[in-house]
XYZ file of C-alpha atoms in Angstrom:
262
model
C -58.709 21.266 4.428
C -55.825 20.274 6.718
C -52.788 22.519 6.489
C -51.110 20.855 9.465
C -50.959 17.347 10.824
C -53.019 14.488 9.448
C -56.573 13.966 8.219
C -58.932 11.308 9.658
C -57.806 8.824 6.980
C -54.131 9.008 7.964
C -52.875 11.277 5.150
C -50.536 14.029 6.328
C -50.512 17.615 5.065
C -46.919 17.579 3.838
C -45.376 14.297 2.665
C -42.319 13.786 0.452
C -40.440 10.653 -0.643
C -36.754 11.277 -1.319
C -34.647 8.848 -3.338
C -30.883 9.349 -3.411
C -29.349 7.520 -6.397
C -25.669 6.814 -7.034
C -24.201 5.123 -10.137
C -20.652 3.775 -10.469
C -19.080 1.354 -12.955
C -22.447 -0.004 -14.039
C -23.764 -0.387 -10.481
C -26.762 1.594 -9.279
C -27.386 2.177 -5.579
C -30.529 3.816 -4.236
C -31.605 4.922 -0.761
C -35.117 6.134 0.090
C -36.198 8.350 2.976
C -39.548 10.012 3.664
C -40.616 13.151 5.485
C -44.108 13.976 6.694
C -46.081 16.194 9.040
C -46.593 15.024 12.628
C -49.435 12.508 12.145
C -51.772 13.872 14.800
C -54.932 15.945 14.419
C -53.589 19.442 15.112
C -53.721 22.932 13.673
C -52.309 26.451 13.917
C -54.939 29.122 13.353
C -53.449 32.236 11.718
C -53.806 35.121 14.203
C -51.039 37.575 13.183
C -48.661 36.306 15.876
C -45.258 35.121 14.673
C -45.837 31.592 15.979
C -49.542 30.796 16.341
C -50.431 28.356 19.114
C -50.583 24.653 18.354
C -54.048 23.246 18.929
C -54.428 19.496 19.348
C -57.799 18.091 18.285
C -59.633 14.867 19.138
C -56.822 13.299 21.158
C -58.955 10.189 21.617
C -58.626 9.650 17.850
C -54.827 9.989 17.825
C -53.891 6.281 18.163
C -56.310 5.203 15.414
C -55.252 7.904 12.946
C -51.549 7.395 13.642
C -51.948 3.633 13.200
C -53.581 4.163 9.794
C -50.770 6.450 8.692
C -48.004 4.062 9.698
C -49.830 1.011 8.409
C -49.743 2.627 4.969
C -46.020 3.354 5.338
C -45.258 -0.206 6.440
C -47.127 -1.630 3.458
C -44.980 0.470 1.116
C -41.599 0.438 2.829
C -41.457 -2.153 5.619
C -40.422 -1.247 9.168
C -40.478 2.456 10.015
C -38.213 4.572 12.222
C -39.865 7.915 13.033
C -37.247 10.592 13.764
C -39.040 13.524 15.395
C -36.711 16.565 15.543
C -39.027 19.169 17.051
C -38.115 21.223 20.105
C -38.673 19.361 23.353
C -40.242 22.344 25.132
C -43.243 24.628 24.660
C -45.911 23.917 22.075
C -43.578 21.781 19.960
C -42.685 19.731 23.016
C -46.360 18.999 23.645
C -46.745 17.750 20.074
C -43.638 15.586 20.479
C -44.997 14.175 23.742
C -48.416 13.355 22.276
C -46.784 11.816 19.182
C -44.746 9.577 21.464
C -47.782 8.675 23.563
C -49.885 7.784 20.524
C -47.037 5.799 18.958
C -47.145 3.366 21.887
C -50.397 2.057 20.412
C -48.868 1.214 17.016
C -49.017 -2.556 16.706
C -45.985 -4.751 16.069
C -42.248 -4.369 16.506
C -41.599 -2.697 13.167
C -42.155 0.863 14.365
C -39.875 3.007 16.523
C -40.111 6.654 17.545
C -37.114 8.859 18.372
C -37.658 12.413 19.575
C -34.930 14.992 20.022
C -34.237 18.564 18.952
C -31.476 18.836 16.320
C -28.315 20.507 17.581
C -26.236 21.159 14.492
C -22.947 20.506 16.265
C -24.230 17.202 17.623
C -25.801 15.527 14.618
C -23.465 12.578 15.136
C -25.224 11.869 18.455
C -28.556 11.575 16.657
C -26.962 9.324 14.042
C -25.576 7.056 16.766
C -29.132 6.655 18.088
C -30.421 5.386 14.746
C -27.338 3.700 13.245
C -28.431 0.162 14.182
C -31.750 0.667 12.404
C -29.972 2.051 9.327
C -27.580 -0.909 9.198
C -30.580 -3.255 9.098
C -32.378 -0.842 6.770
C -30.361 -1.783 3.707
C -30.485 -0.070 0.327
C -31.243 -1.061 -3.236
C -28.197 -2.213 -5.224
C -28.349 -3.301 -8.860
C -25.450 -4.730 -10.859
C -24.655 -3.866 -14.473
C -27.276 -6.352 -15.699
C -29.980 -4.739 -13.606
C -30.043 -7.687 -11.209
C -30.924 -6.933 -7.597
C -28.003 -7.566 -5.235
C -29.407 -5.829 -2.157
C -32.806 -4.502 -1.172
C -33.986 -1.758 1.159
C -36.422 -3.250 3.664
C -36.990 -0.354 6.093
C -37.445 3.394 5.950
C -36.620 6.414 8.096
C -39.417 8.980 8.399
C -38.267 12.414 9.600
C -40.336 15.362 10.729
C -40.007 18.732 12.392
C -42.954 21.161 12.440
C -42.995 22.131 8.756
C -40.891 19.157 7.571
C -38.643 21.640 5.792
C -35.661 23.123 7.595
C -34.529 20.882 10.471
C -35.841 17.896 8.543
C -33.592 18.648 5.557
C -30.548 19.054 7.804
C -31.276 15.679 9.391
C -32.027 13.852 6.143
C -28.891 15.194 4.466
C -26.848 13.786 7.375
C -28.528 10.388 7.008
C -28.072 10.480 3.223
C -24.375 11.324 3.599
C -23.721 8.405 5.921
C -25.621 5.999 3.687
C -23.750 7.156 0.567
C -20.444 6.564 2.347
C -21.636 3.089 3.301
C -22.564 2.343 -0.331
C -19.211 3.602 -1.640
C -17.373 1.352 0.816
C -19.518 -1.583 -0.286
C -18.468 -0.994 -3.907
C -14.797 -0.685 -2.966
C -14.577 2.990 -3.887
C -13.939 4.096 -0.294
C -11.678 2.518 2.270
C -12.947 1.579 5.724
C -12.265 5.003 7.257
C -12.736 7.111 4.127
C -15.501 9.727 4.085
C -17.107 12.139 1.643
C -15.300 14.962 3.446
C -12.017 13.418 2.236
C -12.955 14.393 -1.328
C -13.586 18.165 -1.608
C -15.324 18.079 -5.004
C -17.672 15.263 -3.997
C -18.288 16.933 -0.640
C -19.193 20.252 -2.275
C -21.494 18.658 -4.842
C -23.243 16.566 -2.193
C -23.920 19.648 -0.071
C -25.197 21.646 -3.059
C -27.480 18.787 -4.109
C -29.122 18.516 -0.695
C -29.309 22.278 -0.148
C -31.022 22.800 -3.514
C -33.313 19.863 -2.786
C -34.325 21.407 0.537
C -34.913 24.800 -1.073
C -37.146 23.332 -3.786
C -39.386 21.545 -1.275
C -39.515 24.614 0.966
C -40.413 26.993 -1.874
C -43.263 24.719 -2.914
C -44.676 24.471 0.621
C -43.828 27.803 2.284
C -42.925 30.167 -0.557
C -39.294 30.664 0.550
C -36.039 28.683 0.463
C -35.287 26.479 3.481
C -34.057 28.052 6.690
C -30.681 26.820 7.959
C -29.803 26.002 4.354
C -26.308 27.387 4.880
C -25.563 24.521 7.269
C -26.464 21.996 4.570
C -24.713 23.960 1.814
C -21.478 24.784 3.670
C -21.409 22.450 6.664
C -21.679 25.305 9.190
C -23.772 28.358 9.950
C -22.738 31.661 8.316
C -23.557 35.313 9.061
C -25.088 35.671 5.603
C -27.150 32.533 6.143
C -28.442 33.738 9.511
C -29.428 37.105 8.008
C -31.099 35.387 5.047
C -33.024 33.187 7.484
C -34.372 36.376 9.067
C -35.547 37.673 5.693
C -37.127 34.335 4.760
C -38.824 34.053 8.158
C -40.445 37.464 7.635
C -41.537 36.443 4.137
C -43.093 33.275 5.532
C -44.950 35.358 8.109
C -46.311 37.587 5.344
C -47.325 34.653 3.134
C -48.939 32.796 6.044
C -51.012 35.748 7.200
C -51.862 37.651 4.029
C -51.399 35.389 0.994
C -51.900 31.694 1.705
C -55.241 31.920 3.478
C -56.413 28.451 4.523
C -54.021 26.633 2.188
């Protein structure tokens, strides 16, 4: 019954595990990320406004429910870094604040919460905030015999409000940096070499993540991801901004007249 947030058992409305796999000369490298709704009890009642108000429910239950959600993640993936890329003001800011407050009650030192709105021209600043965690995060690496040479022991969990648009931009940035790290480890890239140095690889990487974001968005919202042009081309375009307007109107229609209480 929960379209937003989390249920009393710690299961969020929208949750996706993403595994990025690279193969080269018999080696296989894998990197896993997850995305999921803000794990608080909250809702948005459809009322024909473009952005219905966020309503937080049972705040006294927030620490317990959030703990259950992250306990499940830690059992599956190890330590968790929660990257919360909602706006820091208005209704989204209140959700971000309450998420941060509740996260203080999560036991142990294997959980961290980072909150900050994504500015597309400053994604590197966000990456700098989480780079130490990612270096300790590791990734799965198998040799040609299928023997494990490295193992991923942590996971990054990213969310915005829908876990679609800003989340995909952020996860594609993390995936790009991790792929570059893996290629350096295998001796394919030099120390300062990047995906951007190889136009064909760069284009294919962007297309892969843009299509991935669109597929998840279509399943959840009925339209391709907003801001997909940034992922697909590396910058915002006039066509992309106009298409975002069309898709936003379609989402409004679906939310109010088609989806019901989905």
